[in-house]
Amino acid sequence: MTAHPVLAVPAPSVEAAATLIFNVGAGGSAHSTPEALVEALHQIGYRPVYRATDSEADLHLALDDVTGPVFVAGGDGTVRAAALYLAGRPDVTLGIIPLGTANNVARTLGIAGDPLEVISSYAGAQAVPFDLGRLTAPWGHDVFLEALGCGLFAEVLAAYDPEQGKSPLRAAGALGAVMRKFTPAPLTLTLDGEVQPPLDSLLLEVMNTPATGPRLPLCSGADPGDGLLNVVWVDAGEGEGLLTYVAALAAGDFAQLPSVTSKPVRSIEIPYYGQPFHVDGEVRPAQPDTYGVVRAEVWEAALQVLVPIGGAP
């Protein structure tokens, strides 16, 4: 992340007020306790107020009037939910303590490891701006931290239904069911106001971070601090098989495939014919016989996030 200015956040000489949000349902929450995290924050000079959340209503109440550092312990879903409340508030700085499974946002910032060690690394951390994507669509207004997309991944996610909980068996079943009937849709994109040639899109993703979903590295060049989004699409006409894509993702070579194109943009318009979309890890279900446009644009420096020493400024 290099385009925006980096602000040094010196370790407080006296205990400074802070807020700790802890999601007890996150994947790694069993390995940490709120009490241990509070004590670790005390050790680096903060006086945290711990606020437990297990619902969106709880989160709204917890973040309604906060200022200063807000440390969020949880996975990408918890980070997303908190970020939606904190976006556009220059008096708040977000610190992520990853407890989830994928932790795409934290990994983008170079934040990984044991939660107590992560907190320790925040001593003398830097605050850096973090862009978001915001959009208008037939279903309403939306914001994403990682990615917005339609096509194969969105269809599989819709069939899988993350609201039912995580299950590798259900995921495999959803992939098989979608692959049996999926037909790539012809799309004519508009990138930064310029209409593109029509394409049969197997997958279309608007990326703000390098990876989304279960750590799918779809765009290694995506940088949430550069004031841009990255549009990635797969042209179904190239005829590459599913195993080719899986192998390329595992090897980190996805962008080098002949069928894959990636372009940096500030805005994109995507034709909408009722197909399902995903917004980060959430599904916007299909709306048959509904037509319109999904328009996404970068929201520059919507958040201020803490990056540990040695992270990814």
PDB file of N, CA and C in Angstrom, residues 10-84:
ATOM      1  N   PRO A  10       2.548   6.892  17.418  1.00  0.00           N
ATOM      2  CA  PRO A  10       3.488   6.553  18.482  1.00  0.00           C
ATOM      3  C   PRO A  10       2.805   5.811  19.618  1.00  0.00           C
ATOM      4  N   ALA A  11       3.564   4.937  20.283  1.00  0.00           N
ATOM      5  CA  ALA A  11       3.025   4.252  21.447  1.00  0.00           C
ATOM      6  C   ALA A  11       2.673   5.280  22.500  1.00  0.00           C
ATOM      7  N   PRO A  12       1.496   5.199  23.096  1.00  0.00           N
ATOM      8  CA  PRO A  12       1.078   6.213  24.059  1.00  0.00           C
ATOM      9  C   PRO A  12       1.961   6.202  25.299  1.00  0.00           C
ATOM     10  N   SER A  13       2.315   7.405  25.786  1.00  0.00           N
ATOM     11  CA  SER A  13       3.137   7.504  26.990  1.00  0.00           C
ATOM     12  C   SER A  13       2.308   7.269  28.246  1.00  0.00           C
ATOM     13  N   VAL A  14       1.010   7.539  28.178  1.00  0.00           N
ATOM     14  CA  VAL A  14       0.085   7.176  29.233  1.00  0.00           C
ATOM     15  C   VAL A  14      -1.005   6.354  28.576  1.00  0.00           C
ATOM     16  N   GLU A  15      -1.753   5.613  29.367  1.00  0.00           N
ATOM     17  CA  GLU A  15      -2.764   4.749  28.777  1.00  0.00           C
ATOM     18  C   GLU A  15      -3.810   5.565  28.028  1.00  0.00           C
ATOM     19  N   ALA A  16      -3.992   5.229  26.743  1.00  0.00           N
ATOM     20  CA  ALA A  16      -4.947   5.925  25.890  1.00  0.00           C
ATOM     21  C   ALA A  16      -6.197   5.073  25.731  1.00  0.00           C
ATOM     22  N   ALA A  17      -7.333   5.744  25.630  1.00  0.00           N
ATOM     23  CA  ALA A  17      -8.596   5.038  25.490  1.00  0.00           C
ATOM     24  C   ALA A  17      -8.640   4.283  24.167  1.00  0.00           C
ATOM     25  N   ALA A  18      -9.235   3.126  24.190  1.00  0.00           N
ATOM     26  CA  ALA A  18      -9.405   2.315  22.990  1.00  0.00           C
ATOM     27  C   ALA A  18     -10.629   1.428  23.202  1.00  0.00           C
ATOM     28  N   THR A  19     -11.101   0.843  22.099  1.00  0.00           N
ATOM     29  CA  THR A  19     -12.245  -0.057  22.152  1.00  0.00           C
ATOM     30  C   THR A  19     -11.834  -1.413  21.603  1.00  0.00           C
ATOM     31  N   LEU A  20     -12.222  -2.482  22.286  1.00  0.00           N
ATOM     32  CA  LEU A  20     -11.979  -3.840  21.808  1.00  0.00           C
ATOM     33  C   LEU A  20     -13.310  -4.491  21.488  1.00  0.00           C
ATOM     34  N   ILE A  21     -13.487  -4.892  20.222  1.00  0.00           N
ATOM     35  CA  ILE A  21     -14.644  -5.648  19.784  1.00  0.00           C
ATOM     36  C   ILE A  21     -14.208  -7.101  19.618  1.00  0.00           C
ATOM     37  N   PHE A  22     -14.920  -8.023  20.245  1.00  0.00           N
ATOM     38  CA  PHE A  22     -14.534  -9.432  20.209  1.00  0.00           C
ATOM     39  C   PHE A  22     -15.713 -10.263  19.737  1.00  0.00           C
ATOM     40  N   ASN A  23     -15.493 -11.031  18.661  1.00  0.00           N
ATOM     41  CA  ASN A  23     -16.532 -11.915  18.139  1.00  0.00           C
ATOM     42  C   ASN A  23     -16.277 -13.326  18.648  1.00  0.00           C
ATOM     43  N   VAL A  24     -17.097 -13.779  19.590  1.00  0.00           N
ATOM     44  CA  VAL A  24     -16.879 -15.092  20.192  1.00  0.00           C
ATOM     45  C   VAL A  24     -17.150 -16.219  19.216  1.00  0.00           C
ATOM     46  N   GLY A  25     -17.796 -15.909  18.085  1.00  0.00           N
ATOM     47  CA  GLY A  25     -18.096 -16.949  17.107  1.00  0.00           C
ATOM     48  C   GLY A  25     -17.053 -17.102  16.024  1.00  0.00           C
ATOM     49  N   ALA A  26     -15.977 -16.306  16.044  1.00  0.00           N
ATOM     50  CA  ALA A  26     -14.948 -16.382  14.998  1.00  0.00           C
ATOM     51  C   ALA A  26     -14.192 -17.704  15.088  1.00  0.00           C
ATOM     52  N   GLY A  27     -13.587 -18.085  13.963  1.00  0.00           N
ATOM     53  CA  GLY A  27     -12.934 -19.382  13.867  1.00  0.00           C
ATOM     54  C   GLY A  27     -11.855 -19.631  14.898  1.00  0.00           C
ATOM     55  N   GLY A  28     -11.078 -18.614  15.246  1.00  0.00           N
ATOM     56  CA  GLY A  28      -9.982 -18.819  16.189  1.00  0.00           C
ATOM     57  C   GLY A  28     -10.253 -18.285  17.572  1.00  0.00           C
ATOM     58  N   SER A  29     -11.512 -17.957  17.880  1.00  0.00           N
ATOM     59  CA  SER A  29     -11.818 -17.314  19.156  1.00  0.00           C
ATOM     60  C   SER A  29     -11.545 -18.219  20.347  1.00  0.00           C
ATOM     61  N   ALA A  30     -11.581 -19.547  20.137  1.00  0.00           N
ATOM     62  CA  ALA A  30     -11.343 -20.470  21.241  1.00  0.00           C
ATOM     63  C   ALA A  30      -9.903 -20.407  21.738  1.00  0.00           C
ATOM     64  N   HIS A  31      -8.996 -19.845  20.920  1.00  0.00           N
ATOM     65  CA  HIS A  31      -7.587 -19.796  21.295  1.00  0.00           C
ATOM     66  C   HIS A  31      -7.228 -18.507  22.025  1.00  0.00           C
ATOM     67  N   SER A  32      -8.186 -17.605  22.208  1.00  0.00           N
ATOM     68  CA  SER A  32      -7.945 -16.349  22.898  1.00  0.00           C
ATOM     69  C   SER A  32      -9.160 -16.010  23.735  1.00  0.00           C
ATOM     70  N   THR A  33      -8.949 -15.215  24.744  1.00  0.00           N
ATOM     71  CA  THR A  33     -10.060 -14.733  25.563  1.00  0.00           C
ATOM     72  C   THR A  33     -10.045 -13.222  25.537  1.00  0.00           C
ATOM     73  N   PRO A  34     -11.205 -12.595  25.703  1.00  0.00           N
ATOM     74  CA  PRO A  34     -11.222 -11.130  25.758  1.00  0.00           C
ATOM     75  C   PRO A  34     -10.309 -10.595  26.848  1.00  0.00           C
ATOM     76  N   GLU A  35     -10.262 -11.288  27.983  1.00  0.00           N
ATOM     77  CA  GLU A  35      -9.432 -10.823  29.096  1.00  0.00           C
ATOM     78  C   GLU A  35      -7.955 -10.792  28.704  1.00  0.00           C
ATOM     79  N   ALA A  36      -7.507 -11.819  27.975  1.00  0.00           N
ATOM     80  CA  ALA A  36      -6.110 -11.858  27.543  1.00  0.00           C
ATOM     81  C   ALA A  36      -5.808 -10.745  26.547  1.00  0.00           C
ATOM     82  N   LEU A  37      -6.760 -10.478  25.650  1.00  0.00           N
ATOM     83  CA  LEU A  37      -6.557  -9.408  24.677  1.00  0.00           C
ATOM     84  C   LEU A  37      -6.549  -8.046  25.354  1.00  0.00           C
ATOM     85  N   VAL A  38      -7.432  -7.846  26.313  1.00  0.00           N
ATOM     86  CA  VAL A  38      -7.447  -6.583  27.066  1.00  0.00           C
ATOM     87  C   VAL A  38      -6.112  -6.372  27.759  1.00  0.00           C
ATOM     88  N   GLU A  39      -5.594  -7.407  28.413  1.00  0.00           N
ATOM     89  CA  GLU A  39      -4.314  -7.284  29.108  1.00  0.00           C
ATOM     90  C   GLU A  39      -3.177  -6.982  28.127  1.00  0.00           C
ATOM     91  N   ALA A  40      -3.202  -7.634  26.953  1.00  0.00           N
ATOM     92  CA  ALA A  40      -2.158  -7.372  25.954  1.00  0.00           C
ATOM     93  C   ALA A  40      -2.213  -5.931  25.469  1.00  0.00           C
ATOM     94  N   LEU A  41      -3.408  -5.383  25.301  1.00  0.00           N
ATOM     95  CA  LEU A  41      -3.532  -3.976  24.902  1.00  0.00           C
ATOM     96  C   LEU A  41      -3.041  -3.056  26.008  1.00  0.00           C
ATOM     97  N   HIS A  42      -3.297  -3.407  27.274  1.00  0.00           N
ATOM     98  CA  HIS A  42      -2.746  -2.638  28.400  1.00  0.00           C
ATOM     99  C   HIS A  42      -1.217  -2.607  28.310  1.00  0.00           C
ATOM    100  N   GLN A  43      -0.633  -3.728  27.929  1.00  0.00           N
ATOM    101  CA  GLN A  43       0.826  -3.839  27.902  1.00  0.00           C
ATOM    102  C   GLN A  43       1.456  -2.897  26.883  1.00  0.00           C
ATOM    103  N   ILE A  44       0.738  -2.530  25.830  1.00  0.00           N
ATOM    104  CA  ILE A  44       1.314  -1.609  24.831  1.00  0.00           C
ATOM    105  C   ILE A  44       0.770  -0.189  25.008  1.00  0.00           C
ATOM    106  N   GLY A  45       0.104   0.064  26.143  1.00  0.00           N
ATOM    107  CA  GLY A  45      -0.224   1.439  26.485  1.00  0.00           C
ATOM    108  C   GLY A  45      -1.646   1.889  26.256  1.00  0.00           C
ATOM    109  N   TYR A  46      -2.574   0.937  26.087  1.00  0.00           N
ATOM    110  CA  TYR A  46      -3.971   1.322  25.869  1.00  0.00           C
ATOM    111  C   TYR A  46      -4.820   0.986  27.094  1.00  0.00           C
ATOM    112  N   ARG A  47      -5.924   1.702  27.193  1.00  0.00           N
ATOM    113  CA  ARG A  47      -6.920   1.445  28.227  1.00  0.00           C
ATOM    114  C   ARG A  47      -8.207   1.018  27.520  1.00  0.00           C
ATOM    115  N   PRO A  48      -8.284  -0.241  27.120  1.00  0.00           N
ATOM    116  CA  PRO A  48      -9.401  -0.661  26.264  1.00  0.00           C
ATOM    117  C   PRO A  48     -10.698  -0.888  27.026  1.00  0.00           C
ATOM    118  N   VAL A  49     -11.782  -0.543  26.377  1.00  0.00           N
ATOM    119  CA  VAL A  49     -13.115  -0.902  26.830  1.00  0.00           C
ATOM    120  C   VAL A  49     -13.556  -2.096  25.993  1.00  0.00           C
ATOM    121  N   TYR A  50     -13.848  -3.208  26.645  1.00  0.00           N
ATOM    122  CA  TYR A  50     -14.232  -4.423  25.934  1.00  0.00           C
ATOM    123  C   TYR A  50     -15.735  -4.436  25.695  1.00  0.00           C
ATOM    124  N   ARG A  51     -16.106  -4.675  24.425  1.00  0.00           N
ATOM    125  CA  ARG A  51     -17.513  -4.737  24.064  1.00  0.00           C
ATOM    126  C   ARG A  51     -17.754  -6.030  23.274  1.00  0.00           C
ATOM    127  N   ALA A  52     -18.470  -6.951  23.887  1.00  0.00           N
ATOM    128  CA  ALA A  52     -18.785  -8.218  23.230  1.00  0.00           C
ATOM    129  C   ALA A  52     -19.906  -8.009  22.227  1.00  0.00           C
ATOM    130  N   THR A  53     -19.813  -8.675  21.091  1.00  0.00           N
ATOM    131  CA  THR A  53     -20.854  -8.575  20.064  1.00  0.00           C
ATOM    132  C   THR A  53     -21.143  -9.955  19.504  1.00  0.00           C
ATOM    133  N   ASP A  54     -22.404 -10.246  19.293  1.00  0.00           N
ATOM    134  CA  ASP A  54     -22.766 -11.468  18.571  1.00  0.00           C
ATOM    135  C   ASP A  54     -23.907 -11.214  17.606  1.00  0.00           C
ATOM    136  N   SER A  55     -24.176  -9.939  17.330  1.00  0.00           N
ATOM    137  CA  SER A  55     -25.212  -9.577  16.371  1.00  0.00           C
ATOM    138  C   SER A  55     -24.908  -8.203  15.805  1.00  0.00           C
ATOM    139  N   GLU A  56     -25.541  -7.888  14.675  1.00  0.00           N
ATOM    140  CA  GLU A  56     -25.331  -6.581  14.055  1.00  0.00           C
ATOM    141  C   GLU A  56     -25.854  -5.469  14.947  1.00  0.00           C
ATOM    142  N   ALA A  57     -26.945  -5.737  15.677  1.00  0.00           N
ATOM    143  CA  ALA A  57     -27.477  -4.719  16.580  1.00  0.00           C
ATOM    144  C   ALA A  57     -26.478  -4.404  17.688  1.00  0.00           C
ATOM    145  N   ASP A  58     -25.827  -5.444  18.226  1.00  0.00           N
ATOM    146  CA  ASP A  58     -24.800  -5.233  19.248  1.00  0.00           C
ATOM    147  C   ASP A  58     -23.657  -4.391  18.701  1.00  0.00           C
ATOM    148  N   LEU A  59     -23.240  -4.698  17.467  1.00  0.00           N
ATOM    149  CA  LEU A  59     -22.125  -3.990  16.866  1.00  0.00           C
ATOM    150  C   LEU A  59     -22.471  -2.521  16.655  1.00  0.00           C
ATOM    151  N   HIS A  60     -23.681  -2.255  16.214  1.00  0.00           N
ATOM    152  CA  HIS A  60     -24.109  -0.873  16.016  1.00  0.00           C
ATOM    153  C   HIS A  60     -24.034  -0.081  17.323  1.00  0.00           C
ATOM    154  N   LEU A  61     -24.515  -0.667  18.399  1.00  0.00           N
ATOM    155  CA  LEU A  61     -24.479   0.012  19.687  1.00  0.00           C
ATOM    156  C   LEU A  61     -23.034   0.203  20.164  1.00  0.00           C
ATOM    157  N   ALA A  62     -22.197  -0.802  19.922  1.00  0.00           N
ATOM    158  CA  ALA A  62     -20.817  -0.737  20.393  1.00  0.00           C
ATOM    159  C   ALA A  62     -19.996   0.316  19.669  1.00  0.00           C
ATOM    160  N   LEU A  63     -20.316   0.581  18.411  1.00  0.00           N
ATOM    161  CA  LEU A  63     -19.488   1.465  17.593  1.00  0.00           C
ATOM    162  C   LEU A  63     -20.128   2.832  17.315  1.00  0.00           C
ATOM    163  N   ASP A  64     -21.315   3.037  17.815  1.00  0.00           N
ATOM    164  CA  ASP A  64     -22.057   4.241  17.468  1.00  0.00           C
ATOM    165  C   ASP A  64     -21.306   5.520  17.814  1.00  0.00           C
ATOM    166  N   ASP A  65     -20.661   5.558  18.983  1.00  0.00           N
ATOM    167  CA  ASP A  65     -20.049   6.814  19.434  1.00  0.00           C
ATOM    168  C   ASP A  65     -18.557   6.672  19.738  1.00  0.00           C
ATOM    169  N   VAL A  66     -17.902   5.647  19.185  1.00  0.00           N
ATOM    170  CA  VAL A  66     -16.485   5.448  19.493  1.00  0.00           C
ATOM    171  C   VAL A  66     -15.620   6.473  18.773  1.00  0.00           C
ATOM    172  N   THR A  67     -14.474   6.748  19.355  1.00  0.00           N
ATOM    173  CA  THR A  67     -13.421   7.528  18.709  1.00  0.00           C
ATOM    174  C   THR A  67     -12.091   6.858  19.047  1.00  0.00           C
ATOM    175  N   GLY A  68     -11.044   7.237  18.324  1.00  0.00           N
ATOM    176  CA  GLY A  68      -9.734   6.675  18.590  1.00  0.00           C
ATOM    177  C   GLY A  68      -9.590   5.269  18.060  1.00  0.00           C
ATOM    178  N   PRO A  69      -8.644   4.498  18.593  1.00  0.00           N
ATOM    179  CA  PRO A  69      -8.404   3.146  18.092  1.00  0.00           C
ATOM    180  C   PRO A  69      -9.542   2.188  18.439  1.00  0.00           C
ATOM    181  N   VAL A  70      -9.950   1.412  17.441  1.00  0.00           N
ATOM    182  CA  VAL A  70     -10.932   0.351  17.639  1.00  0.00           C
ATOM    183  C   VAL A  70     -10.276  -0.950  17.191  1.00  0.00           C
ATOM    184  N   PHE A  71     -10.041  -1.860  18.118  1.00  0.00           N
ATOM    185  CA  PHE A  71      -9.427  -3.140  17.801  1.00  0.00           C
ATOM    186  C   PHE A  71     -10.536  -4.176  17.639  1.00  0.00           C
ATOM    187  N   VAL A  72     -10.567  -4.829  16.482  1.00  0.00           N
ATOM    188  CA  VAL A  72     -11.619  -5.792  16.167  1.00  0.00           C
ATOM    189  C   VAL A  72     -11.009  -7.180  16.101  1.00  0.00           C
ATOM    190  N   ALA A  73     -11.425  -8.046  17.024  1.00  0.00           N
ATOM    191  CA  ALA A  73     -10.940  -9.427  17.064  1.00  0.00           C
ATOM    192  C   ALA A  73     -11.986 -10.326  16.433  1.00  0.00           C
ATOM    193  N   GLY A  74     -11.655 -10.866  15.271  1.00  0.00           N
ATOM    194  CA  GLY A  74     -12.605 -11.714  14.559  1.00  0.00           C
ATOM    195  C   GLY A  74     -12.098 -12.009  13.165  1.00  0.00           C
ATOM    196  N   GLY A  75     -12.969 -12.602  12.359  1.00  0.00           N
ATOM    197  CA  GLY A  75     -12.614 -12.922  10.985  1.00  0.00           C
ATOM    198  C   GLY A  75     -13.038 -11.835  10.020  1.00  0.00           C
ATOM    199  N   ASP A  76     -12.998 -12.156   8.731  1.00  0.00           N
ATOM    200  CA  ASP A  76     -13.321 -11.160   7.712  1.00  0.00           C
ATOM    201  C   ASP A  76     -14.749 -10.639   7.846  1.00  0.00           C
ATOM    202  N   GLY A  77     -15.677 -11.502   8.249  1.00  0.00           N
ATOM    203  CA  GLY A  77     -17.049 -11.057   8.406  1.00  0.00           C
ATOM    204  C   GLY A  77     -17.197 -10.020   9.496  1.00  0.00           C
ATOM    205  N   THR A  78     -16.513 -10.239  10.622  1.00  0.00           N
ATOM    206  CA  THR A  78     -16.555  -9.277  11.718  1.00  0.00           C
ATOM    207  C   THR A  78     -15.874  -7.977  11.318  1.00  0.00           C
ATOM    208  N   VAL A  79     -14.726  -8.093  10.647  1.00  0.00           N
ATOM    209  CA  VAL A  79     -14.014  -6.892  10.193  1.00  0.00           C
ATOM    210  C   VAL A  79     -14.879  -6.097   9.217  1.00  0.00           C
ATOM    211  N   ARG A  80     -15.534  -6.804   8.293  1.00  0.00           N
ATOM    212  CA  ARG A  80     -16.415  -6.118   7.339  1.00  0.00           C
ATOM    213  C   ARG A  80     -17.540  -5.384   8.066  1.00  0.00           C
ATOM    214  N   ALA A  81     -18.204  -6.079   8.987  1.00  0.00           N
ATOM    215  CA  ALA A  81     -19.326  -5.466   9.698  1.00  0.00           C
ATOM    216  C   ALA A  81     -18.886  -4.221  10.455  1.00  0.00           C
ATOM    217  N   ALA A  82     -17.729  -4.296  11.114  1.00  0.00           N
ATOM    218  CA  ALA A  82     -17.227  -3.128  11.843  1.00  0.00           C
ATOM    219  C   ALA A  82     -16.837  -2.007  10.891  1.00  0.00           C
ATOM    220  N   ALA A  83     -16.187  -2.366   9.787  1.00  0.00           N
ATOM    221  CA  ALA A  83     -15.725  -1.356   8.832  1.00  0.00           C
ATOM    222  C   ALA A  83     -16.889  -0.563   8.254  1.00  0.00           C
ATOM    223  N   LEU A  84     -18.043  -1.207   8.045  1.00  0.00           N
ATOM    224  CA  LEU A  84     -19.183  -0.491   7.492  1.00  0.00           C
ATOM    225  C   LEU A  84     -19.650   0.619   8.420  1.00  0.00           C
TER     226      LEU A  84
END
